[in-house]
Coordinates of C-alpha atoms in Angstrom, one line a residue:
M1 CA -26.6 -8.6 -32.3
A2 CA -27.9 -9.4 -28.8
S3 CA -24.3 -10.1 -27.7
R4 CA -23.1 -6.7 -29.0
I5 CA -26.0 -4.8 -27.3
G6 CA -25.1 -6.5 -24.0
E7 CA -21.5 -5.5 -24.5
E8 CA -22.5 -1.9 -25.2
E9 CA -24.6 -1.7 -22.1
S10 CA -21.7 -3.1 -20.0
C11 CA -19.3 -0.6 -21.4
D12 CA -21.7 2.3 -20.9
Q13 CA -22.1 1.3 -17.2
L14 CA -18.3 1.0 -16.9
L15 CA -17.8 4.4 -18.4
L16 CA -20.2 6.0 -15.9
T17 CA -18.3 4.3 -13.1
Y18 CA -15.0 5.7 -14.5
L19 CA -16.6 9.2 -14.8
Q20 CA -17.7 9.1 -11.2
E21 CA -14.3 7.9 -10.0
A22 CA -12.6 10.7 -11.9
N23 CA -14.7 13.3 -10.2
T24 CA -14.1 11.8 -6.8
L25 CA -10.4 11.8 -7.3
I26 CA -10.4 15.5 -8.4
Q27 CA -12.4 16.3 -5.2
K28 CA -9.8 14.5 -3.1
C29 CA -7.0 16.3 -4.8
Q30 CA -8.6 19.6 -3.9
Q31 CA -8.6 18.6 -0.2
Y32 CA -4.8 18.2 -0.2
Q33 CA -3.7 21.3 -2.2
H34 CA -1.2 22.1 0.6
I35 CA 1.0 19.1 -0.5
K36 CA 3.5 20.0 -3.1
G37 CA 2.8 18.5 -6.4
M38 CA -0.9 17.8 -5.7
Q39 CA -2.0 20.3 -8.4
K40 CA 0.0 18.2 -10.9
L41 CA -1.9 15.1 -9.9
E42 CA -5.2 17.0 -10.1
K43 CA -4.3 18.2 -13.6
K44 CA -3.7 14.6 -14.7
C45 CA -7.1 13.5 -13.2
R46 CA -8.8 16.3 -15.1
A47 CA -7.2 15.2 -18.3
E48 CA -8.5 11.7 -17.7
L49 CA -12.0 13.1 -17.1
K50 CA -11.9 15.1 -20.3
Y51 CA -10.9 11.9 -22.2
L52 CA -13.7 9.9 -20.7
Q53 CA -16.2 12.7 -21.4
S54 CA -15.1 12.6 -25.1
L55 CA -15.9 8.9 -25.2
R56 CA -19.3 9.5 -23.8
K57 CA -20.1 12.0 -26.6
K58 CA -19.3 9.4 -29.3
T59 CA -22.2 7.8 -31.0
D60 CA -20.3 4.7 -32.2
F61 CA -19.4 1.6 -30.2
I62 CA -17.1 2.1 -27.2
H63 CA -14.6 -0.7 -26.8
E64 CA -13.8 -1.9 -23.3
S65 CA -10.1 -1.6 -24.1
Q66 CA -10.6 2.2 -24.4
L67 CA -11.7 2.3 -20.8
K68 CA -9.1 -0.1 -19.4
S69 CA -6.4 2.1 -20.8
S70 CA -7.4 4.8 -18.4
N71 CA -4.8 5.8 -15.7
L72 CA -7.5 6.4 -13.1
C73 CA -6.5 3.2 -11.2
H74 CA -2.9 4.5 -10.9
F75 CA -4.0 7.9 -9.7
A76 CA -6.4 6.3 -7.2
G77 CA -3.5 4.2 -5.9
I78 CA -1.3 7.3 -5.5
L79 CA -4.0 9.1 -3.5
H80 CA -4.6 6.0 -1.3
A81 CA -1.0 5.6 -0.6
M82 CA -0.7 9.3 0.2
Q83 CA -3.4 9.0 2.8
V84 CA -1.9 6.0 4.6
I85 CA 1.8 6.9 4.5
P86 CA 2.7 9.3 7.3
G87 CA 4.9 12.4 6.7
V88 CA 4.2 13.0 3.0
V89 CA 6.0 16.1 1.8
S90 CA 5.5 16.0 -2.0
M91 CA 3.9 14.2 -4.9
M92 CA 4.7 13.5 -8.5
T93 CA 8.4 14.5 -8.1
A94 CA 11.2 14.2 -10.6
V95 CA 14.4 13.3 -8.9
H96 CA 17.7 14.1 -10.7
S97 CA 20.8 12.0 -10.1
P98 CA 24.3 12.4 -11.6
N99 CA 24.4 8.6 -12.0
R100 CA 21.3 8.5 -14.3
T101 CA 20.8 9.9 -17.8
S102 CA 17.2 10.6 -17.1
S103 CA 15.1 11.7 -14.1
L104 CA 13.6 9.2 -11.7
H105 CA 9.9 9.9 -11.4
V106 CA 8.6 9.4 -7.8
D107 CA 4.9 9.3 -7.0
I108 CA 5.3 10.2 -3.3
V109 CA 8.1 11.5 -1.1
A110 CA 7.6 11.0 2.6
G111 CA 9.5 10.5 5.9
Q112 CA 11.2 13.9 5.7
G113 CA 12.4 13.1 2.3
Q114 CA 13.9 9.7 3.2
V115 CA 11.2 7.6 1.6
W116 CA 10.5 7.5 -2.1
V117 CA 7.4 5.7 -3.2
K118 CA 6.4 4.4 -6.6
V119 CA 2.8 3.1 -6.9
I120 CA 2.1 0.4 -9.5
A121 CA -1.5 -0.4 -10.2
R122 CA -1.5 -3.8 -11.9
K123 CA -5.3 -3.9 -11.7
A124 CA -8.0 -2.0 -9.9
Q125 CA -8.0 -4.3 -6.9
A126 CA -4.2 -4.7 -6.6
L127 CA -2.0 -1.8 -5.7
H128 CA 1.6 -2.4 -5.0
L129 CA 4.0 0.1 -3.3
I130 CA 7.6 -0.3 -4.3
W131 CA 10.6 1.3 -2.7
A132 CA 14.1 1.5 -4.2
G133 CA 16.5 -0.8 -2.5
K134 CA 16.8 -4.6 -2.3
E135 CA 18.5 -5.4 1.0
L136 CA 16.3 -6.7 3.8
Y137 CA 17.3 -6.3 7.5
A138 CA 15.7 -7.2 10.8
C139 CA 17.0 -6.1 14.2
Q140 CA 17.6 -8.9 16.8
T141 CA 14.6 -7.9 18.9
A142 CA 12.2 -8.0 15.9
W143 CA 13.6 -11.3 14.7
D144 CA 13.5 -13.0 18.2
D145 CA 9.8 -11.9 18.5
F146 CA 9.0 -13.3 15.1
E147 CA 10.7 -16.7 15.9
T148 CA 8.8 -16.9 19.2
I149 CA 5.4 -16.4 17.5
L150 CA 6.4 -18.8 14.7
K151 CA 7.4 -21.6 17.1
T152 CA 4.2 -21.1 19.1
L153 CA 1.6 -20.7 16.3
G154 CA 3.2 -21.6 13.0
G155 CA 2.4 -24.6 10.9
P156 CA 4.9 -26.7 8.9
E157 CA 4.4 -24.7 5.6
E158 CA 4.6 -21.4 7.4
K159 CA 7.8 -22.4 9.1
R160 CA 9.2 -23.5 5.8
R161 CA 8.5 -20.1 4.3
A162 CA 10.0 -18.4 7.3
Q163 CA 13.3 -20.3 6.6
L164 CA 13.2 -19.0 3.0
L165 CA 12.7 -15.5 4.4
L166 CA 15.6 -15.9 6.8
H167 CA 18.0 -16.6 3.8
R168 CA 17.0 -13.2 2.4
V169 CA 17.1 -11.2 5.7
K170 CA 20.3 -10.1 7.5
V171 CA 19.7 -10.1 11.2
I172 CA 21.7 -7.2 12.9
P173 CA 22.2 -6.1 16.5
D174 CA 19.8 -3.6 18.0
Q175 CA 21.1 -0.1 17.5
P176 CA 18.3 2.4 18.0
S177 CA 18.8 6.0 17.0
K178 CA 19.1 8.7 19.7
R179 CA 15.8 10.3 18.7
A180 CA 14.0 7.0 19.0
K181 CA 15.6 6.3 22.4
D182 CA 14.6 9.8 23.6
L183 CA 10.9 9.2 22.9
P184 CA 8.9 9.2 26.2
D185 CA 7.3 5.9 27.2
T186 CA 3.5 6.0 26.7
G187 CA 0.7 3.5 26.0
K188 CA 1.7 3.4 22.3
I189 CA 5.4 4.0 22.7
R190 CA 7.2 1.2 24.4
Q191 CA 10.8 0.2 24.8
R192 CA 10.5 -2.7 22.3
T193 CA 9.0 -0.5 19.6
K194 CA 11.6 2.2 20.1
V195 CA 14.4 -0.4 19.6
I196 CA 12.9 -1.8 16.4
F197 CA 11.9 1.5 14.7
G198 CA 15.0 3.2 16.1
T199 CA 17.3 0.6 14.5
G200 CA 15.7 1.1 11.1
D201 CA 16.0 4.9 11.7
E202 CA 19.7 4.5 12.6
L203 CA 20.3 2.6 9.3
G204 CA 18.4 5.1 7.2
A205 CA 16.1 2.2 6.2
V206 CA 12.4 1.9 5.6
T207 CA 10.6 -0.1 8.3
T208 CA 7.8 -2.4 7.3
T209 CA 5.1 -2.3 10.0
A210 CA 1.5 -2.8 10.9
N211 CA 2.0 -0.8 14.1
M212 CA 0.5 2.5 13.0
G213 CA -0.4 3.3 16.6
F214 CA 3.3 3.8 17.4
V215 CA 4.0 5.7 14.2
R216 CA 1.2 8.2 14.9
A217 CA 2.2 8.5 18.6
A218 CA 5.8 9.2 17.6
E219 CA 4.6 11.8 15.1
H220 CA 2.7 13.6 17.9
Q221 CA 6.1 13.8 19.7
G222 CA 7.6 15.4 16.6
V223 CA 9.4 12.3 15.3
S224 CA 8.6 10.8 11.9
F225 CA 9.9 7.5 10.8
A226 CA 10.3 6.2 7.3
I227 CA 7.8 3.3 7.2
Y228 CA 5.9 1.1 4.8
S229 CA 2.4 0.4 6.3
H230 CA 1.5 -3.3 5.8
S231 CA -1.6 -4.9 7.4
S232 CA -0.8 -7.7 9.9
R233 CA -1.2 -11.4 8.9
A234 CA -2.1 -14.1 11.4
L235 CA -0.5 -17.5 11.3
T236 CA -3.4 -19.8 10.7
E237 CA -2.1 -23.0 9.2
D238 CA -1.9 -25.0 12.5
K239 CA -5.5 -23.9 13.4
E240 CA -6.9 -24.9 10.1
K241 CA -6.2 -28.6 10.8
N242 CA -9.1 -28.6 13.3
A243 CA -11.3 -26.0 11.6
T244 CA -14.8 -26.8 10.3
P245 CA -15.3 -26.0 6.6
L246 CA -17.8 -23.2 5.9
D247 CA -19.9 -25.5 3.7
D248 CA -20.4 -27.9 6.7
L249 CA -21.4 -25.0 8.9
S250 CA -23.9 -23.8 6.3
A251 CA -25.4 -27.3 6.0
S252 CA -25.7 -27.7 9.7
S253 CA -27.4 -24.3 10.0
S254 CA -29.9 -25.2 7.3
E255 CA -30.7 -28.5 9.0
R256 CA -31.4 -26.7 12.3
K257 CA -33.9 -24.3 10.6
F258 CA -36.0 -27.3 9.5

């Protein structure tokens, strides 16, 4: 009996969290009504809110599975992606193709229609953005920079993984598009970045980048690139060999206090 009461309290608190999240998502949707398809997303969020409110009215036991079946995580992922991806033109779009018997449902269309984004929420803390297309390319400039950093800072395991990546990536000559080359040089727009982003633009490819400063600066010049924003990751393996474990630091700190 005590176990069931504790489970009921846990589910009640989780339900309140979901209700708050649903209301927050609806408010965010209302802030972006100018984007085509946002009303459709808001309608879906309201349907989830109605479902959660119906659970709250029930007097019998609420199972955790009833809450975890909610689509709120997916909708939150779509809104998050919409806020970080530049050049969003529409949401919740059905794309028709003569090669498919059914429509392809795309969560976000960005990059002047060149980027189709599907958001997959595997769990609340893990949102994955997936684009159609499997071929990986790197222009020569980008790859040379990567190899220089790897040789200087990379550890053995990081270098091994880089070799595995190289087998999947086709390195191609620099061939920046005209509109990239025509961008004026500024603090955020430099020759190297124009070559890298411009080559992806010339190929009609999505460029994976952590350099959002360049992306925003180019947009201010009226040029939008099809990009996937990915946070940067430092090479740390070689430094970890001489690093002091946190437990040792904590113990040392405690000894100094006494």
